[in-house]
Coordinates of C-alpha atoms in Angstrom, one line a residue:
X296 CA -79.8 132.7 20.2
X297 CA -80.3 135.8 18.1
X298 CA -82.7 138.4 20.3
X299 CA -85.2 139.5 18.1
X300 CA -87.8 141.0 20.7
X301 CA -87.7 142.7 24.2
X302 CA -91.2 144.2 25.2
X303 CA -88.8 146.2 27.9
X304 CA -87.3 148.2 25.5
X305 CA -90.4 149.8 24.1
X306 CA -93.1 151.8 25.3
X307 CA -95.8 150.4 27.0
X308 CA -98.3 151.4 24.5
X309 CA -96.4 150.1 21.3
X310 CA -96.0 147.0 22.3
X311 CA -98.3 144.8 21.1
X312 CA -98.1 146.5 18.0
X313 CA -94.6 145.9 17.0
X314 CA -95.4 142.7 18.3
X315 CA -98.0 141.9 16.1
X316 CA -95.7 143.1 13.3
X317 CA -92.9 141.0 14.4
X318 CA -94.9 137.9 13.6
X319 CA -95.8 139.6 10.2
X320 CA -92.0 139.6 9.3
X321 CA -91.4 136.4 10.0
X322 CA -94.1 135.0 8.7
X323 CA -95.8 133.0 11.4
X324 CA -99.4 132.4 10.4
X325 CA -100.6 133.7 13.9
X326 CA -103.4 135.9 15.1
X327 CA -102.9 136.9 18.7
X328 CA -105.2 138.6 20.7
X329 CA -104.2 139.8 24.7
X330 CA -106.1 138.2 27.8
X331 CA -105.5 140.6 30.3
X332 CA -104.9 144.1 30.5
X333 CA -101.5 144.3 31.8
X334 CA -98.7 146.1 30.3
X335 CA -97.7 143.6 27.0
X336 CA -94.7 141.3 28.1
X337 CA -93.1 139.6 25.5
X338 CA -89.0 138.2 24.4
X339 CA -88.4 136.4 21.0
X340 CA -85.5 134.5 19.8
X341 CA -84.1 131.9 17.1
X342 CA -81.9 129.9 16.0
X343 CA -81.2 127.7 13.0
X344 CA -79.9 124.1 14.0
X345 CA -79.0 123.0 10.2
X346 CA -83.0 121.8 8.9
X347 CA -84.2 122.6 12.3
X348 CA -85.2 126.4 13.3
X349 CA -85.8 127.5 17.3
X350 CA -87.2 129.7 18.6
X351 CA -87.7 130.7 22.2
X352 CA -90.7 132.6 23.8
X353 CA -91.1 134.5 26.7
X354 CA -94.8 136.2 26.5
X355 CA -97.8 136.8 29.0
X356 CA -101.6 135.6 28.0
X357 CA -102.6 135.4 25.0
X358 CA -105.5 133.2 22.5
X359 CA -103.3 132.7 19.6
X360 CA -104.9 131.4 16.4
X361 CA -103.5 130.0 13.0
X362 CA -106.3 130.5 10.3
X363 CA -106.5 128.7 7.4
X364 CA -106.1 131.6 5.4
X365 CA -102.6 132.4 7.5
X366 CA -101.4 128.9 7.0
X367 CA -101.7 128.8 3.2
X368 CA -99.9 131.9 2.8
X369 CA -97.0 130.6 4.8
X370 CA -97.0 127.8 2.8
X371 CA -95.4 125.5 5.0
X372 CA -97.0 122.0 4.8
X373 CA -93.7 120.2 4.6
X374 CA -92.9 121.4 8.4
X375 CA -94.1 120.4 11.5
X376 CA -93.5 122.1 14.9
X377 CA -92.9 120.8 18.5
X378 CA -93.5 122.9 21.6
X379 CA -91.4 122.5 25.2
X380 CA -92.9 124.2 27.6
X381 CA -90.4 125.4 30.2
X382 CA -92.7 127.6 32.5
X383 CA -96.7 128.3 33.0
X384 CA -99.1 126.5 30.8
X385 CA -100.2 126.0 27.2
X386 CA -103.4 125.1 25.7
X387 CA -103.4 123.7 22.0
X388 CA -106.8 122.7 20.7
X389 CA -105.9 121.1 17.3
X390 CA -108.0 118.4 14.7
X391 CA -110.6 117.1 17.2
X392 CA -108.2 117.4 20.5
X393 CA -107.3 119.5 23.2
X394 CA -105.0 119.0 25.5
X395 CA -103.0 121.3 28.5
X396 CA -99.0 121.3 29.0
X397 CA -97.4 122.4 32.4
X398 CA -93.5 123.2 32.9
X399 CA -91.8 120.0 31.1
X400 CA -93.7 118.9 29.3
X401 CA -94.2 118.6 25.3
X402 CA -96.8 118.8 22.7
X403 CA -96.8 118.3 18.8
X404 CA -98.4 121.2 16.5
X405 CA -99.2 120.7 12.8
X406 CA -99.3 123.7 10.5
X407 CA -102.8 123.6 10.5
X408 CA -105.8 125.2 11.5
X409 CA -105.1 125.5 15.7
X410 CA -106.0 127.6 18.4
X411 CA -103.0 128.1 21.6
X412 CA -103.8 129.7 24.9
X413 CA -100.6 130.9 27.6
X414 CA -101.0 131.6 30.8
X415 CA -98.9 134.4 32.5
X416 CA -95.5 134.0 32.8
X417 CA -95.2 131.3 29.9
X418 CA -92.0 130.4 28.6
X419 CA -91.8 127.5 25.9
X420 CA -88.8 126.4 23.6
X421 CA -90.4 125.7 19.9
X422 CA -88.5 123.4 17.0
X423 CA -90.1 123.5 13.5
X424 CA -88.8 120.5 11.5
X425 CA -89.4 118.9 8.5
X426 CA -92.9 116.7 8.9
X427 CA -91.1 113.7 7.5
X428 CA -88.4 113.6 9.8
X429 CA -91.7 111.9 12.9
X430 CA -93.5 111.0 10.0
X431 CA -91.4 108.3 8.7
X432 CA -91.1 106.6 12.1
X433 CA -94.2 107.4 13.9
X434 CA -96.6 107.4 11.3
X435 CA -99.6 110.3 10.4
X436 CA -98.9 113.2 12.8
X437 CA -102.3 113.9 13.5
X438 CA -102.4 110.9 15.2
X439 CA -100.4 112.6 17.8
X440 CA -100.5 116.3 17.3
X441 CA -101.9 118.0 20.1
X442 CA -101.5 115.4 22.7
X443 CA -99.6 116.2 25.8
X444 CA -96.3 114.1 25.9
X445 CA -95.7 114.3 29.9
X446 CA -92.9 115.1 31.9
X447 CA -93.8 112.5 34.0
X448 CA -91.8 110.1 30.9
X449 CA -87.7 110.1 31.5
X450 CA -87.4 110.3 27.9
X451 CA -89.7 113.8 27.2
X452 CA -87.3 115.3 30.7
X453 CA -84.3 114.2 28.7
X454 CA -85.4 115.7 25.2
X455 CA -86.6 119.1 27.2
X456 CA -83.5 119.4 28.6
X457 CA -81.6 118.7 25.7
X458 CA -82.7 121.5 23.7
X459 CA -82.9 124.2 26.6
X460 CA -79.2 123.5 26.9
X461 CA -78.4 123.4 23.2
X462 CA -80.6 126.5 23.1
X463 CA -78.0 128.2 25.6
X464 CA -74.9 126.6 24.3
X465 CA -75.5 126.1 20.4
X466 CA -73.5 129.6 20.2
X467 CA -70.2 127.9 20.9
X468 CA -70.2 124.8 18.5
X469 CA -69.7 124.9 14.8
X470 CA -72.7 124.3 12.3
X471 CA -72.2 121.0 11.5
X472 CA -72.0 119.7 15.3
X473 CA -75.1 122.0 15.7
X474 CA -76.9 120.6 12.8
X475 CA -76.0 117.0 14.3
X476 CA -77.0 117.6 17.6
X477 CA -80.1 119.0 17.0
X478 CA -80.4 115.5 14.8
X479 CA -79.9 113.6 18.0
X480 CA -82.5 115.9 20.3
X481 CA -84.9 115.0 17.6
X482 CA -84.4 111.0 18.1
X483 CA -85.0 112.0 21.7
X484 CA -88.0 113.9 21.2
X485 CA -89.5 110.7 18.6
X486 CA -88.9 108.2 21.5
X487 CA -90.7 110.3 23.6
X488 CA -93.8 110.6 21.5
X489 CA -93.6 106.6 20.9
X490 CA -93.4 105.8 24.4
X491 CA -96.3 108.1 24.8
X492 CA -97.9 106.4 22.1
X493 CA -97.2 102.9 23.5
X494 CA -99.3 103.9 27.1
X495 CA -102.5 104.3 25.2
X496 CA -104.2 101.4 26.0
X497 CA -105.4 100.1 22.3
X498 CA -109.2 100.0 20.9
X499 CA -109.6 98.0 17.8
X500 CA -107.6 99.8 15.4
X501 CA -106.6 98.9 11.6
X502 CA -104.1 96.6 10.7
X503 CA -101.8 99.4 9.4
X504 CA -102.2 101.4 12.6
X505 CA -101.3 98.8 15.0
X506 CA -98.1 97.9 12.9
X507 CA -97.3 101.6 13.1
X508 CA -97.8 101.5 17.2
X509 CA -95.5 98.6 17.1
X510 CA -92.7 100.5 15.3
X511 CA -92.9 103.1 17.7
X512 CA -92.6 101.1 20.7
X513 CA -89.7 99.8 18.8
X514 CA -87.9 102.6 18.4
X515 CA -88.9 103.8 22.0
X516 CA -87.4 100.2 23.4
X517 CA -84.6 99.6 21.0
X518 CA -81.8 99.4 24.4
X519 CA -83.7 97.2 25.6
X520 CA -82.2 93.6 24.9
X521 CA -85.4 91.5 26.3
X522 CA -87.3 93.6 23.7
X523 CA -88.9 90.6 21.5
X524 CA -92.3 90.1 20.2
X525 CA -94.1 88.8 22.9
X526 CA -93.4 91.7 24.8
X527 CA -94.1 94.1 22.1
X528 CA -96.9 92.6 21.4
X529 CA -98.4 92.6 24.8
X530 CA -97.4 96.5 25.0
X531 CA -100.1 96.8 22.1
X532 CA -102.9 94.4 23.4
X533 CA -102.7 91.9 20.4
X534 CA -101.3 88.1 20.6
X535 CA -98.3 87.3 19.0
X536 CA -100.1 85.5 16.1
X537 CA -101.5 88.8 15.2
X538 CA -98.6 90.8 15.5
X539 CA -96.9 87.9 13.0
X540 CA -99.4 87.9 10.6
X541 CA -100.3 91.7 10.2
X542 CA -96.4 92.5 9.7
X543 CA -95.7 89.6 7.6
X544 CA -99.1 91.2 5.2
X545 CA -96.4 93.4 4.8
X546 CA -93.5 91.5 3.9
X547 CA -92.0 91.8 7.3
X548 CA -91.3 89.6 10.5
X549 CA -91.5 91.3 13.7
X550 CA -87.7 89.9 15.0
X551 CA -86.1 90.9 11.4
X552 CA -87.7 94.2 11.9
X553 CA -86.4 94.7 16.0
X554 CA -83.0 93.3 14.6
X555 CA -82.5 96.0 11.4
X556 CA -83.6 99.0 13.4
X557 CA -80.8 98.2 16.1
X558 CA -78.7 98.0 13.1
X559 CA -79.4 100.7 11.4
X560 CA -79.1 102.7 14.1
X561 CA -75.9 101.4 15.4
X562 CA -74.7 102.0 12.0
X563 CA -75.7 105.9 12.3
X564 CA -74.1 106.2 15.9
X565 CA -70.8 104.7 14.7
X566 CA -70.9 107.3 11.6
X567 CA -71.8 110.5 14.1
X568 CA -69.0 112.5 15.3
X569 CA -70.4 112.7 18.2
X570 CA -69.8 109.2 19.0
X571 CA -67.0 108.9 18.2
X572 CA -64.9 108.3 21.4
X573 CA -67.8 106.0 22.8
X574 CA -66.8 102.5 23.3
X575 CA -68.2 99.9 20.8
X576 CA -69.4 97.5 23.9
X577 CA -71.2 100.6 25.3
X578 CA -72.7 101.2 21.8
X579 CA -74.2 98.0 21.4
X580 CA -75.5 97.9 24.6
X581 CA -77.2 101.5 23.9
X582 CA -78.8 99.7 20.8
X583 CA -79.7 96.7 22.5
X584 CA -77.1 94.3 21.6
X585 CA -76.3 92.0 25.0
X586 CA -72.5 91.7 24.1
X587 CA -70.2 93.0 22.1
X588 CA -69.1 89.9 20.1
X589 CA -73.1 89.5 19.5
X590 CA -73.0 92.8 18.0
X591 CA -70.4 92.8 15.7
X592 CA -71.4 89.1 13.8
X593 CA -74.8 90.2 13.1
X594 CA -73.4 93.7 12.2
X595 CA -71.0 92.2 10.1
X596 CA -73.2 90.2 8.2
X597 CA -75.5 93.0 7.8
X598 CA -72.8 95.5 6.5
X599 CA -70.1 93.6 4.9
X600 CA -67.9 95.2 7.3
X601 CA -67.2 94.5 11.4
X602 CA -67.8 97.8 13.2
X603 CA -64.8 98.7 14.3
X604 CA -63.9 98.7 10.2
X605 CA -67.3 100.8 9.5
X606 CA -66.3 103.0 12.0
X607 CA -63.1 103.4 10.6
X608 CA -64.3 103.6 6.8
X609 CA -66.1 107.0 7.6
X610 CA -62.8 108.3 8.7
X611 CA -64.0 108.3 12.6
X612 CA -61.3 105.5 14.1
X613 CA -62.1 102.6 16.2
X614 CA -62.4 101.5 19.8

């Protein structure tokens, strides 16, 4: 990553300062104030993963605020941010929610109106994305920004990890495979979120919302092959009679929907280079499928084209 700040290599009394104009230059709508009166400690740096930009921060305590003023000068509603915290804590207060995050875990921030507070010693890992890229799968972001997606999930420790090491190793890979990978760390950090989603235990919510809680759990489950409606629907507290009717007010049924998502996304697994060499048994397994031969007829007639020939058609081979 591309250091663009070391406290340690300016005096103790300018620190803060070129700090403050740091953020200036690169245009993050932040006002930071110091919690403590210890010497300023502070290490920046970024990179660009294709659409993705992160950035990694080393810094001691700190109230940070994004005004609203700040925000529509940046002029960044399109983007979204999400924030790994890899030492100390972080508080974000956000909307109408707080919440704390501790060494692993993760936490959505809009480019809204927010307040953040580190501790000493904090070290988070940030990716700002385009807002669309949750949006289209989990639904509204504020009905998720700000809440604490726990390390205590296997798939938030596998999206954490992912990025620290792409963070360390990004350097060595060319911008394409970057750009991809950081594609794939982003499906990791959306399953995370849904199955973070899918513990709530449900109030009575609008039609629209609790088909939106179904798709995530969806998309959070998708390996699993016993994944069916009347487990889904018993992961969001409704019968399966509801769960039919509200999706087909839609024009949907809840097995067609379970059925083209594991499609879809075996279809983008057999097109990424980075899948490449995987077998096409392990593949459908990782999308659910309970065999391969199961896989490749309902593939087939989804595509035109058995997988091993899609695989081939976007010049990747076949196993």
């Amino acid at each position: 990553m591309k250091l663009l700040f070391l406290s340690e290599k300016l005096p103790i009394n300018k620190r803060f300062t070129r700090w403050l104009e740091l953020l200036e230059e690169q245009r993050l709508p932040l006002e930071q104030k110091q919690l403590d009166a210890a010497p300023f400690e502070a290490k920046l740096e970024i990179a660009t993963l294709g659409p993705l930009t992160m950035t990694r921060v080393s810094e001691g305590p700190l109230r940070t605020e994004a005004t609203p003023s700040a925000i529509r000068r940046l002029g960044d509603e399109g983007c979204i941010s999400v924030g790994f915290t890899l030492a100390g804590e972080r508080t974000v207060q956000q909307r109408d929610r707080a919440s704390t995050q501790r060494q692993g875990d993760l936490v959505v921030i809009e480019h809204q109106p927010a307040v953040m507070t580190t501790s000493p010693g904090n070290q988070s890992l940030y990716l700002k994305m385009p807002r669309e890229r949750l949006e289209s799968v989990l639904g509204p972001a504020r009905r998720y920004a700000a809440l604490t997606i726990g390390a205590d999930l296997a798939t938030t420790t596998l999206a954490t990890s992912f990025f620290e090491e792409l963070s360390r190793m990004h350097h060595r890979l060319d911008p394409v495979t970057v750009a991809r990978m950081g594609s794939i760390g982003v499906d990791l950090i959306v399953a995370s979120i849904a199955e973070r989603i899918a513990q709530d235990v449900p109030l009575p919510l609008s039609g629209s919302v609790l088909v939106q809680r179904a798709k995530a759990y969806i998309e959070a489950h998708l390996g699993d092959p016993n994944l069916d409606p009347p487990q889904l629907s018993a992961a969001i507290g409704v019968s399966v009679h509801q769960l039919q009717e509200l999706f087909h007010e839609r024009g949907q049924h809840v097995s067609d929907w379970i059925w083209q998502r594991r499609l879809e996304v075996a279809a983008d697994r057999l097109a990424d280079p980075a899948c490449a060499h995987m077998p096409l048994g392990t593949l459908a397994g990782g999308c659910g499928f309970s065999n391969r031969s199961h896989f490749s007829r309902r593939f087939k007639d989804r595509f035109g084209l058995a997988p091993s020939e899609f695989r081939h058609a976007v010049g990747l081979g076949g196993r």
